[in-house]
Tab-separated table of C-alpha atoms and ligand atoms in Angstrom:
chain	number	residue	atom	x	y	z
S	300	UNK	CA	-10.388	9.695	-10.231
S	301	UNK	CA	-13.302	7.498	-9.054
S	302	UNK	CA	-16.027	9.168	-7.061
S	303	UNK	CA	-14.676	7.743	-3.743
S	304	UNK	CA	-11.359	9.777	-4.172
S	305	UNK	CA	-10.879	11.861	-0.709
S	306	UNK	CA	-8.150	14.921	-0.807
S	307	UNK	CA	-6.562	15.543	2.322
S	308	UNK	CA	-3.803	18.384	2.154
S	309	UNK	CA	-1.691	18.763	5.730
S	310	UNK	CA	0.861	21.609	6.079
S	311	UNK	CA	3.834	19.329	6.609
S	312	UNK	CA	5.102	15.861	6.456
S	313	UNK	CA	5.121	15.436	10.038
S	314	UNK	CA	1.241	16.211	9.859
S	315	UNK	CA	0.539	14.184	7.178
S	316	UNK	CA	2.032	11.059	9.263
S	317	UNK	CA	0.144	11.910	12.339
S	318	UNK	CA	-3.058	12.720	9.941
S	319	UNK	CA	-2.465	9.058	8.623
S	320	UNK	CA	-1.574	7.440	11.738
S	321	UNK	CA	-4.885	8.685	13.412
S	322	UNK	CA	-6.876	6.960	10.280
S	323	UNK	CA	-5.250	3.711	10.521
S	324	UNK	CA	-6.083	3.732	14.773
S	325	UNK	CA	-9.796	4.585	13.782
S	326	UNK	CA	-9.848	2.160	11.240
S	327	UNK	CA	-7.955	-0.698	13.263
S	328	UNK	CA	-10.348	-0.676	15.967
S	329	UNK	CA	-13.725	0.120	13.936
S	330	UNK	CA	-12.804	-3.017	11.977
S	331	UNK	CA	-12.073	-5.027	15.458
S	332	UNK	CA	-15.223	-4.067	16.677
S	333	UNK	CA	-16.938	-5.272	13.454
S	334	UNK	CA	-15.008	-8.070	12.751
S	335	UNK	CA	-12.552	-9.128	15.279
S	336	UNK	CA	-9.722	-8.269	13.152
S	337	UNK	CA	-8.071	-5.703	11.019
S	338	UNK	CA	-6.350	-6.448	8.138
S	339	UNK	CA	-3.741	-4.148	6.594
S	340	UNK	CA	-1.043	-3.809	3.531
S	341	UNK	CA	1.943	-2.142	4.063
S	342	UNK	CA	3.952	0.483	1.271
S	343	UNK	CA	7.348	-0.008	0.637
S	344	UNK	CA	9.651	3.229	-0.418
S	345	UNK	CA	10.926	5.999	1.772
S	346	UNK	CA	7.591	7.810	2.348
S	347	UNK	CA	5.775	5.709	5.188
S	348	UNK	CA	9.022	5.033	7.218
S	349	UNK	CA	7.932	8.006	9.421
S	350	UNK	CA	4.470	6.821	9.865
S	351	UNK	CA	5.378	3.139	11.001
S	352	UNK	CA	7.674	5.023	13.500
S	353	UNK	CA	4.780	6.971	14.603
S	354	UNK	CA	2.878	3.970	14.770
S	355	UNK	CA	5.252	2.333	16.773
S	356	UNK	CA	5.197	5.160	19.416
S	357	UNK	CA	2.162	7.146	19.471
S	358	UNK	CA	-0.289	4.232	18.538
S	359	UNK	CA	1.368	1.652	20.708
S	360	UNK	CA	-1.188	1.660	23.415
S	361	UNK	CA	-3.677	2.668	21.035
S	362	UNK	CA	-3.249	0.074	18.387
S	363	UNK	CA	-4.879	-3.648	19.115
S	364	UNK	CA	-1.602	-5.420	17.830
S	365	UNK	CA	-3.056	-8.794	18.220
S	366	UNK	CA	-5.625	-8.149	16.507
S	367	UNK	CA	-3.685	-6.355	13.668
S	368	UNK	CA	-2.508	-8.531	10.429
S	369	UNK	CA	0.053	-7.373	8.181
S	370	UNK	CA	0.798	-7.814	4.523
S	371	UNK	CA	2.633	-5.997	1.831
S	372	UNK	CA	0.998	-4.252	-1.133
S	373	UNK	CA	4.220	-4.538	-3.062
S	374	UNK	CA	8.409	-5.843	-2.755
S	375	UNK	CA	11.513	-5.884	-4.222
S	376	UNK	CA	12.963	-9.193	-5.458
S	377	UNK	CA	15.538	-9.361	-2.299
S	378	UNK	CA	15.627	-11.482	0.743
S	379	UNK	CA	14.010	-9.933	3.931
S	380	UNK	CA	17.832	-9.019	5.240
S	381	UNK	CA	18.691	-6.709	2.080
S	382	UNK	CA	18.609	-3.159	2.360
S	383	UNK	CA	15.805	-2.498	-0.238
S	384	UNK	CA	13.388	-4.596	1.441
S	385	UNK	CA	10.302	-3.504	2.144
S	386	UNK	CA	9.809	-5.548	4.791
S	387	UNK	CA	12.943	-4.932	6.812
S	388	UNK	CA	12.442	-1.665	6.461
S	389	UNK	CA	8.554	-1.799	7.881
S	390	UNK	CA	10.273	-4.129	10.463
S	391	UNK	CA	13.051	-1.887	11.852
S	392	UNK	CA	10.278	0.878	11.761
S	393	UNK	CA	8.036	-0.956	13.771
S	394	UNK	CA	7.299	-4.434	13.645
S	395	UNK	CA	10.338	-5.337	15.910
S	396	UNK	CA	8.946	-2.553	18.361
S	397	UNK	CA	5.576	-3.481	19.183
S	398	UNK	CA	3.652	-6.054	20.686
S	399	UNK	CA	2.499	-7.911	17.093
S	400	UNK	CA	2.085	-11.351	17.091
S	401	UNK	CA	4.820	-13.232	14.686
S	402	UNK	CA	2.026	-15.151	13.318
S	403	UNK	CA	0.443	-11.853	12.305
S	404	UNK	CA	2.779	-10.830	10.012
S	405	UNK	CA	2.772	-12.175	6.149
S	406	UNK	CA	5.498	-10.888	4.496
S	407	UNK	CA	5.868	-11.952	0.559
S	408	UNK	CA	8.451	-14.825	0.508
S	409	UNK	CA	10.638	-12.190	-1.872
S	410	UNK	CA	14.056	-14.581	-1.217
S	411	UNK	CA	12.655	-17.066	-3.743
S	412	UNK	CA	15.140	-17.037	-6.527
S	413	UNK	CA	11.923	-17.659	-9.015
S	414	UNK	CA	9.545	-14.255	-8.512
S	415	UNK	CA	6.716	-16.174	-10.447
S	416	UNK	CA	6.832	-18.870	-7.568
S	417	UNK	CA	6.970	-16.327	-5.389
S	418	UNK	CA	4.070	-14.542	-6.197
S	419	UNK	CA	2.159	-17.537	-6.774
S	420	UNK	CA	2.892	-18.234	-2.933
S	421	UNK	CA	1.911	-15.257	-1.517
S	422	UNK	CA	-1.342	-15.295	-3.181
S	423	UNK	CA	-2.087	-18.708	-1.757
S	424	UNK	CA	-1.667	-17.813	1.222
S	425	UNK	CA	-3.738	-14.116	0.709
S	426	UNK	CA	-6.838	-16.782	-0.383
S	427	UNK	CA	-6.098	-19.147	2.603
S	428	UNK	CA	-5.749	-16.357	5.238
S	429	UNK	CA	-9.022	-14.772	3.638
S	430	UNK	CA	-10.936	-18.457	2.646
S	431	UNK	CA	-11.777	-17.213	-0.764
S	432	UNK	CA	-12.707	-19.135	-3.820
S	433	UNK	CA	-11.333	-19.032	-6.730
S	434	UNK	CA	-12.668	-16.052	-9.045
S	435	UNK	CA	-13.041	-13.998	-5.203
S	436	UNK	CA	-11.023	-10.920	-4.382
S	437	UNK	CA	-9.677	-10.770	-0.747
S	438	UNK	CA	-11.079	-7.526	0.859
S	439	UNK	CA	-8.591	-5.833	2.715
S	440	UNK	CA	-9.271	-3.271	5.887
S	441	UNK	CA	-6.822	-0.748	4.392
S	442	UNK	CA	-3.823	-0.983	1.624
S	443	UNK	CA	-1.335	1.661	1.971
S	444	UNK	CA	-0.007	3.040	-0.943
S	445	UNK	CA	2.499	5.355	-2.687
S	446	UNK	CA	3.137	7.255	-5.806
S	447	UNK	CA	6.505	7.118	-7.603
S	448	UNK	CA	7.885	10.246	-10.001
S	449	UNK	CA	6.780	8.334	-13.280
S	450	UNK	CA	3.059	7.527	-11.920
S	451	UNK	CA	3.762	4.141	-10.494
S	452	UNK	CA	1.977	2.985	-7.492
S	453	UNK	CA	2.577	-0.560	-5.931
S	454	UNK	CA	4.988	-2.316	-8.047
S	455	UNK	CA	2.606	-1.214	-11.155
S	456	UNK	CA	5.021	0.849	-13.511
S	457	UNK	CA	4.292	2.380	-16.763
S	458	UNK	CA	4.210	0.416	-19.677
S	459	UNK	CA	4.474	-3.191	-17.768
S	460	UNK	CA	2.381	-6.238	-18.018
S	461	UNK	CA	0.695	-6.040	-14.766
S	462	UNK	CA	-1.056	-3.126	-15.680
S	463	UNK	CA	-3.693	-5.837	-17.649
S	464	UNK	CA	-3.450	-8.363	-14.799
S	465	UNK	CA	-7.368	-8.825	-14.598
S	466	UNK	CA	-7.571	-12.064	-12.564
S	467	UNK	CA	-4.636	-12.951	-10.131
S	468	UNK	CA	-4.393	-11.641	-7.121
S	469	UNK	CA	-0.155	-11.299	-7.216
S	470	UNK	CA	2.388	-11.161	-9.872
S	471	UNK	CA	6.048	-11.249	-10.527
S	472	UNK	CA	5.663	-7.882	-12.367
S	473	UNK	CA	8.857	-7.678	-14.785
S	474	UNK	CA	10.273	-3.661	-14.756
S	475	UNK	CA	12.662	-3.072	-17.374
S	476	UNK	CA	12.924	0.323	-16.574
S	477	UNK	CA	15.070	-0.978	-12.921
S	478	UNK	CA	16.062	-4.196	-14.977
S	479	UNK	CA	13.993	-6.396	-11.890
S	480	UNK	CA	11.364	-8.056	-11.407
S	481	UNK	CA	9.095	-6.923	-8.596
S	482	UNK	CA	6.052	-8.319	-6.484
S	483	UNK	CA	3.056	-6.886	-6.617
S	484	UNK	CA	-0.567	-6.763	-5.453
S	485	UNK	CA	-2.953	-6.352	-8.518
S	486	UNK	CA	-5.439	-3.773	-9.463
S	487	UNK	CA	-8.366	-6.369	-8.829
S	488	UNK	CA	-7.212	-7.065	-5.664
S	489	UNK	CA	-6.358	-3.777	-4.758
S	490	UNK	CA	-9.359	-2.197	-5.724
S	491	UNK	CA	-11.858	-4.999	-3.434
S	492	UNK	CA	-10.064	-2.882	-0.380
S	493	UNK	CA	-12.784	-1.000	1.678
S	494	UNK	CA	-10.201	1.683	1.820
S	495	UNK	CA	-7.080	2.536	0.479
S	496	UNK	CA	-4.532	5.400	1.672
S	497	UNK	CA	-1.695	7.287	-0.758
S	498	UNK	CA	0.800	9.018	1.471
S	499	UNK	CA	2.327	11.195	-1.192
S	500	UNK	CA	4.858	13.965	0.415
S	501	UNK	CA	7.674	16.473	-1.086
S	502	UNK	CA	7.934	19.062	-3.982
S	503	UNK	CA	9.024	16.250	-5.975
S	504	UNK	CA	5.946	14.580	-6.440
S	505	UNK	CA	3.416	17.681	-7.338
S	506	UNK	CA	3.903	17.384	-10.769
S	507	UNK	CA	3.303	13.883	-11.268
S	508	UNK	CA	0.341	14.272	-8.588
S	509	UNK	CA	-1.347	16.575	-10.600
S	510	UNK	CA	-1.340	14.504	-13.626
S	511	UNK	CA	-2.632	11.911	-11.444
S	512	UNK	CA	-5.369	13.641	-9.731
S	513	UNK	CA	-6.321	16.542	-11.938
S	514	UNK	CA	-5.452	15.466	-15.746
S	515	UNK	CA	-7.543	13.402	-18.329
S	516	UNK	CA	-4.115	10.910	-18.988
S	517	UNK	CA	-4.525	7.189	-19.224
S	518	UNK	CA	-3.815	5.117	-16.587
S	519	UNK	CA	-1.204	3.227	-18.964
S	520	UNK	CA	0.845	6.531	-18.622
S	521	UNK	CA	0.173	7.119	-14.385
S	522	UNK	CA	-0.628	3.576	-13.042
S	523	UNK	CA	-1.929	5.236	-9.886
S	524	UNK	CA	-4.496	6.530	-11.980
S	525	UNK	CA	-6.020	3.128	-11.865
S	526	UNK	CA	-6.884	2.744	-8.644
S	527	UNK	CA	-10.152	2.783	-8.226
S	528	UNK	CA	-12.002	0.910	-5.142
S	529	UNK	CA	-15.290	-0.787	-6.426
S	530	UNK	CA	-16.996	-0.923	-3.223
S	531	UNK	CA	-14.689	1.740	-0.841
S	532	UNK	CA	-13.068	4.288	-0.218
S	533	UNK	CA	-9.282	6.059	-1.222
S	534	UNK	CA	-7.919	8.864	0.489
S	535	UNK	CA	-5.049	10.564	-0.554
S	536	UNK	CA	-2.694	11.914	2.401
S	537	UNK	CA	-0.348	14.915	0.837
S	538	UNK	CA	1.453	17.763	1.994
S	539	UNK	CA	1.765	20.745	1.172
S	540	UNK	CA	4.681	20.835	-0.921
S	541	UNK	CA	3.368	17.474	-2.758
S	542	UNK	CA	-0.148	19.156	-3.534
S	543	UNK	CA	1.371	22.774	-4.394
S	544	UNK	CA	0.498	22.272	-7.969
S	545	UNK	CA	-3.130	21.165	-7.612
S	546	UNK	CA	-5.442	23.539	-8.248
S	547	UNK	CA	-8.182	23.971	-5.680
S	548	UNK	CA	-11.779	23.165	-6.352
S	549	UNK	CA	-14.093	25.497	-8.126
V	650	6PG	C1	8.696	0.896	-3.777
V	650	6PG	C2	7.174	0.977	-3.627
V	650	6PG	C3	6.735	2.118	-4.506
V	650	6PG	C4	7.063	3.582	-3.673
V	650	6PG	C5	6.781	4.797	-4.540
V	650	6PG	C6	6.985	5.769	-3.692
V	650	6PG	O1	8.246	-0.578	-3.493
V	650	6PG	O2	9.208	1.514	-3.759
V	650	6PG	O3	6.100	0.157	-2.902
V	650	6PG	O4	5.259	1.760	-4.744
V	650	6PG	O5	5.339	3.595	-2.904
V	650	6PG	O6	7.975	4.243	-5.052
V	650	6PG	O7	8.585	5.925	-3.340
V	650	6PG	P1	8.890	7.012	-2.032
V	650	6PG	O8	8.025	6.444	-0.961
V	650	6PG	O9	10.540	6.052	-1.876
V	650	6PG	O10	9.239	8.401	-3.037
């Protein structure tokens, strides 16, 4: 792991989500004070749903919602109304319950049957929003990520072409193991962030987590290993079950 990785083990999933929510509120208020806005990319899957619920309740009064800009670090190739949609999950768990201006929400245009065109369109909207020139990478204040049992993160799965991408920000990544295309941030975009936060909960993630954090396996095998911020930090929020196979630092 890069020098910047911090591992925080919380006893229960509830404490994990509370710690992550606290971190988001702190980063958001610092970012708004420093540069007037907070840009966050949300992760999908099942793990972050409890965090989004918590932000919609406990942080309803403490997050500067009108200055928070929401993006997604990956998306399934389905319309936003689909039960598998990461956008839909975040909308139902949080965005529909908080005073965020609709114009601050930048979802991936995943209803486009042409996944490559959807990825290119989202890349164009990121370049416009962050006003970056060709060859430059937008710098998110925070990117949320999860960890799949196979070591994937965002939609960067083992053995997929997306792992090699060096210049684009967003790709349509063919995931043969799921027989589908996924829309995903690339490593260059992810690793340009100020902070990257992984949320990993549950015993079923313990073995892959040990491989990612404490074994010399390749990034090809465990794509989450290649998340190493160039000039920022990554924080792993774990619950005790997920951390149960990690050996204590000597
Ligand atoms: C997705 C995610 C993906 C997720 C992991 C973990 O769209 O599925 O973004 O990268 O974070 O698959 O998923 P769980 O939280 O459901 O275990």
